[in-house]
Amino acid sequence: MSGTLTLLCLNFPVALRLFEDALVSVAREQREGGLALGSTRWHVIRTVVLPSALPGIITGIVLSAGKVIAEAAALIFTMGSSNPSNVYTLNPMISTDNLTIHIWFLKTVGAGTVPENVANAVSAGSAGLLIIILLVINLGSRLLGRLVQRRVMAA
C-alpha cells in the first residue's frame, strides 16, 4: 500500500498536467462552434473536446504508466524488499513484490542466499519479462492510439 501511495504522489501531478495540456490543446473555435450550434456545454465537452483531446490523454496515461514502471528506487525505499510467501491472495494489504524489486533483490541481497548462476538466470528472466511487458504496453498504446485516431477522423 505504501508503494502505491508513493507512486501516486510522484506521478499524479505529471499525469494531471498532461491531461490538462491535452484538454487545453483543443481549438477554441471547435468549442465555440459547438456552442454556436446550440449544444449545451456538457454536450460540447462530451462530443467535441474529449474526442479531440483523447490522443493526448492516452499519451499521458502511457507516459505515467512508463514512469510508474521505472520508479524502482521509490518502491525499494517505501515497500522494502519484501519476500512474500507463495500463497496467492487478493488481499491488497499484504506485502508484495514487483519485478524491479525482484531483480534488485536477486542482484544484491539474494546473491548470498542462492547460487550465483541461479540468481543470474532468474534475474535475467525477470528482466526479459519486464521488457516484454513494456513492449506489450507500448504496442498496445500505439494500436489504441491508431484506433482512436481513426474513430475521431471518421466522426
Tab-separated table of C-alpha atoms in Angstrom:
chain	number	residue	atom	x	y	z
A	1	MET	CA	0.000	0.000	0.000
A	2	SER	CA	2.842	2.418	0.792
A	3	GLY	CA	4.412	1.768	-2.604
A	4	THR	CA	1.133	2.523	-4.339
A	5	LEU	CA	0.678	5.758	-2.423
A	6	THR	CA	4.275	6.781	-3.128
A	7	LEU	CA	3.871	6.239	-6.855
A	8	LEU	CA	0.535	8.050	-6.801
A	9	CYS	CA	2.092	11.079	-5.107
A	10	LEU	CA	5.026	11.089	-7.522
A	11	ASN	CA	3.067	10.624	-10.736
A	12	PHE	CA	-0.288	12.297	-10.158
A	13	PRO	CA	0.998	15.838	-10.857
A	14	VAL	CA	2.650	14.698	-14.093
A	15	ALA	CA	-0.462	12.883	-15.288
A	16	LEU	CA	-2.704	15.778	-14.304
A	17	ARG	CA	-0.535	18.252	-16.202
A	18	LEU	CA	-0.538	16.058	-19.316
A	19	PHE	CA	-4.338	15.714	-19.158
A	20	GLU	CA	-4.693	19.460	-18.733
A	21	ASP	CA	-2.433	20.136	-21.729
A	22	ALA	CA	-4.457	17.709	-23.833
A	23	LEU	CA	-7.730	19.433	-22.919
A	24	VAL	CA	-6.337	22.942	-23.443
A	25	SER	CA	-4.917	21.974	-26.846
A	26	VAL	CA	-8.424	21.621	-28.307
A	27	ALA	CA	-9.035	24.622	-30.545
A	28	ARG	CA	-11.252	27.344	-29.108
A	29	GLU	CA	-13.074	27.561	-32.437
A	30	GLN	CA	-14.261	23.964	-32.082
A	31	ARG	CA	-15.764	24.685	-28.677
A	32	GLU	CA	-17.355	27.912	-29.840
A	33	GLY	CA	-18.701	26.198	-32.952
A	34	GLY	CA	-20.412	23.546	-30.864
A	35	LEU	CA	-21.903	26.148	-28.556
A	36	ALA	CA	-22.995	28.288	-31.526
A	37	LEU	CA	-24.927	25.330	-32.913
A	38	GLY	CA	-26.987	25.282	-29.717
A	39	SER	CA	-25.313	22.428	-27.865
A	40	THR	CA	-25.027	22.531	-24.116
A	41	ARG	CA	-21.597	22.866	-22.515
A	42	TRP	CA	-21.688	19.255	-21.366
A	43	HIS	CA	-22.605	18.048	-24.852
A	44	VAL	CA	-19.721	20.052	-26.362
A	45	ILE	CA	-17.313	18.604	-23.803
A	46	ARG	CA	-18.554	15.065	-24.455
A	47	THR	CA	-18.735	15.206	-28.243
A	48	VAL	CA	-16.094	17.786	-29.235
A	49	VAL	CA	-13.489	18.358	-26.530
A	50	LEU	CA	-12.944	14.823	-25.207
A	51	PRO	CA	-12.703	13.106	-28.620
A	52	SER	CA	-10.223	15.745	-29.791
A	53	ALA	CA	-8.175	15.509	-26.600
A	54	LEU	CA	-8.287	11.701	-26.372
A	55	PRO	CA	-4.939	11.064	-28.135
A	56	GLY	CA	-3.213	13.430	-25.689
A	57	ILE	CA	-4.980	11.834	-22.732
A	58	ILE	CA	-3.898	8.364	-23.871
A	59	THR	CA	-0.338	9.645	-24.283
A	60	GLY	CA	-0.467	10.994	-20.729
A	61	ILE	CA	-1.657	7.647	-19.404
A	62	VAL	CA	1.109	5.777	-21.243
A	63	LEU	CA	3.812	8.207	-20.071
A	64	SER	CA	2.583	8.000	-16.485
A	65	ALA	CA	2.485	4.197	-16.637
A	66	GLY	CA	6.028	4.144	-18.009
A	67	LYS	CA	7.191	6.402	-15.216
A	68	VAL	CA	5.499	4.189	-12.624
A	69	ILE	CA	7.262	1.128	-14.013
A	70	ALA	CA	10.611	2.929	-13.921
A	71	GLU	CA	10.305	4.167	-10.326
A	72	ALA	CA	12.117	1.218	-8.776
A	73	ALA	CA	14.094	3.253	-6.240
A	74	ALA	CA	10.988	4.780	-4.697
A	75	LEU	CA	9.473	1.325	-4.338
A	76	ILE	CA	12.585	-0.128	-2.752
A	77	PHE	CA	12.628	2.532	-0.044
A	78	THR	CA	8.885	2.525	0.685
A	79	MET	CA	7.990	-1.135	0.225
A	80	GLY	CA	11.318	-2.585	1.209
A	81	SER	CA	12.432	-5.831	-0.260
A	82	SER	CA	9.598	-7.978	0.959
A	83	ASN	CA	9.774	-11.626	0.219
A	84	PRO	CA	6.130	-12.689	0.038
A	85	SER	CA	5.095	-16.246	0.615
A	86	ASN	CA	3.922	-18.484	-2.194
A	87	VAL	CA	0.329	-18.110	-1.045
A	88	TYR	CA	-1.643	-16.094	-3.597
A	89	THR	CA	-4.434	-13.957	-2.238
A	90	LEU	CA	-6.463	-10.989	-3.411
A	91	ASN	CA	-5.845	-9.075	-0.182
A	92	PRO	CA	-4.432	-5.654	-1.203
A	93	MET	CA	-2.965	-5.058	2.261
A	94	ILE	CA	-0.374	-7.849	2.234
A	95	SER	CA	3.240	-7.197	1.410
A	96	THR	CA	4.047	-7.786	-2.239
A	97	ASP	CA	6.974	-7.782	-4.599
A	98	ASN	CA	7.303	-6.460	-8.134
A	99	LEU	CA	9.695	-7.274	-10.957
A	100	THR	CA	12.057	-4.344	-10.460
A	101	ILE	CA	12.456	-5.089	-6.748
A	102	HIS	CA	12.750	-8.793	-7.531
A	103	ILE	CA	15.651	-8.119	-9.923
A	104	TRP	CA	17.319	-5.791	-7.408
A	105	PHE	CA	16.905	-8.368	-4.641
A	106	LEU	CA	18.447	-11.146	-6.722
A	107	LYS	CA	21.404	-8.985	-7.735
A	108	THR	CA	22.165	-7.684	-4.234
A	109	VAL	CA	20.675	-9.483	-1.245
A	110	GLY	CA	19.736	-12.723	-2.953
A	111	ALA	CA	23.228	-13.273	-4.311
A	112	GLY	CA	24.317	-14.621	-0.916
A	113	THR	CA	21.276	-16.844	-0.357
A	114	VAL	CA	21.099	-18.676	-3.695
A	115	PRO	CA	23.824	-19.874	-6.058
A	116	GLU	CA	25.117	-17.088	-8.297
A	117	ASN	CA	24.241	-18.837	-11.561
A	118	VAL	CA	20.649	-19.343	-10.391
A	119	ALA	CA	20.343	-15.716	-9.258
A	120	ASN	CA	21.737	-14.509	-12.596
A	121	ALA	CA	19.419	-16.753	-14.614
A	122	VAL	CA	16.309	-15.779	-12.655
A	123	SER	CA	17.157	-12.055	-12.711
A	124	ALA	CA	17.829	-12.210	-16.467
A	125	GLY	CA	14.493	-13.938	-16.982
A	126	SER	CA	12.749	-11.338	-14.830
A	127	ALA	CA	14.405	-8.518	-16.779
A	128	GLY	CA	13.328	-10.145	-20.039
A	129	LEU	CA	9.767	-10.448	-18.770
A	130	LEU	CA	9.808	-6.780	-17.738
A	131	ILE	CA	10.984	-5.782	-21.223
A	132	ILE	CA	8.254	-7.901	-22.814
A	133	ILE	CA	5.623	-6.273	-20.586
A	134	LEU	CA	6.879	-2.810	-21.580
A	135	LEU	CA	6.804	-3.757	-25.273
A	136	VAL	CA	3.241	-5.053	-24.961
A	137	ILE	CA	2.173	-1.837	-23.208
A	138	ASN	CA	3.851	0.321	-25.868
A	139	LEU	CA	2.450	-1.655	-28.799
A	140	GLY	CA	-0.987	-1.738	-27.200
A	141	SER	CA	-0.941	2.011	-26.681
A	142	ARG	CA	0.080	2.578	-30.303
A	143	LEU	CA	-2.722	0.354	-31.542
A	144	LEU	CA	-5.190	2.072	-29.234
A	145	GLY	CA	-3.940	5.470	-30.423
A	146	ARG	CA	-4.428	4.499	-34.067
A	147	LEU	CA	-7.888	3.149	-33.328
A	148	VAL	CA	-8.877	6.338	-31.522
A	149	GLN	CA	-7.405	8.487	-34.292
A	150	ARG	CA	-9.367	6.613	-36.966
A	151	ARG	CA	-12.519	6.904	-34.905
A	152	VAL	CA	-12.038	10.634	-34.340
A	153	MET	CA	-11.246	11.248	-38.010
A	154	ALA	CA	-14.307	9.258	-39.107
A	155	ALA	CA	-16.651	11.230	-36.861
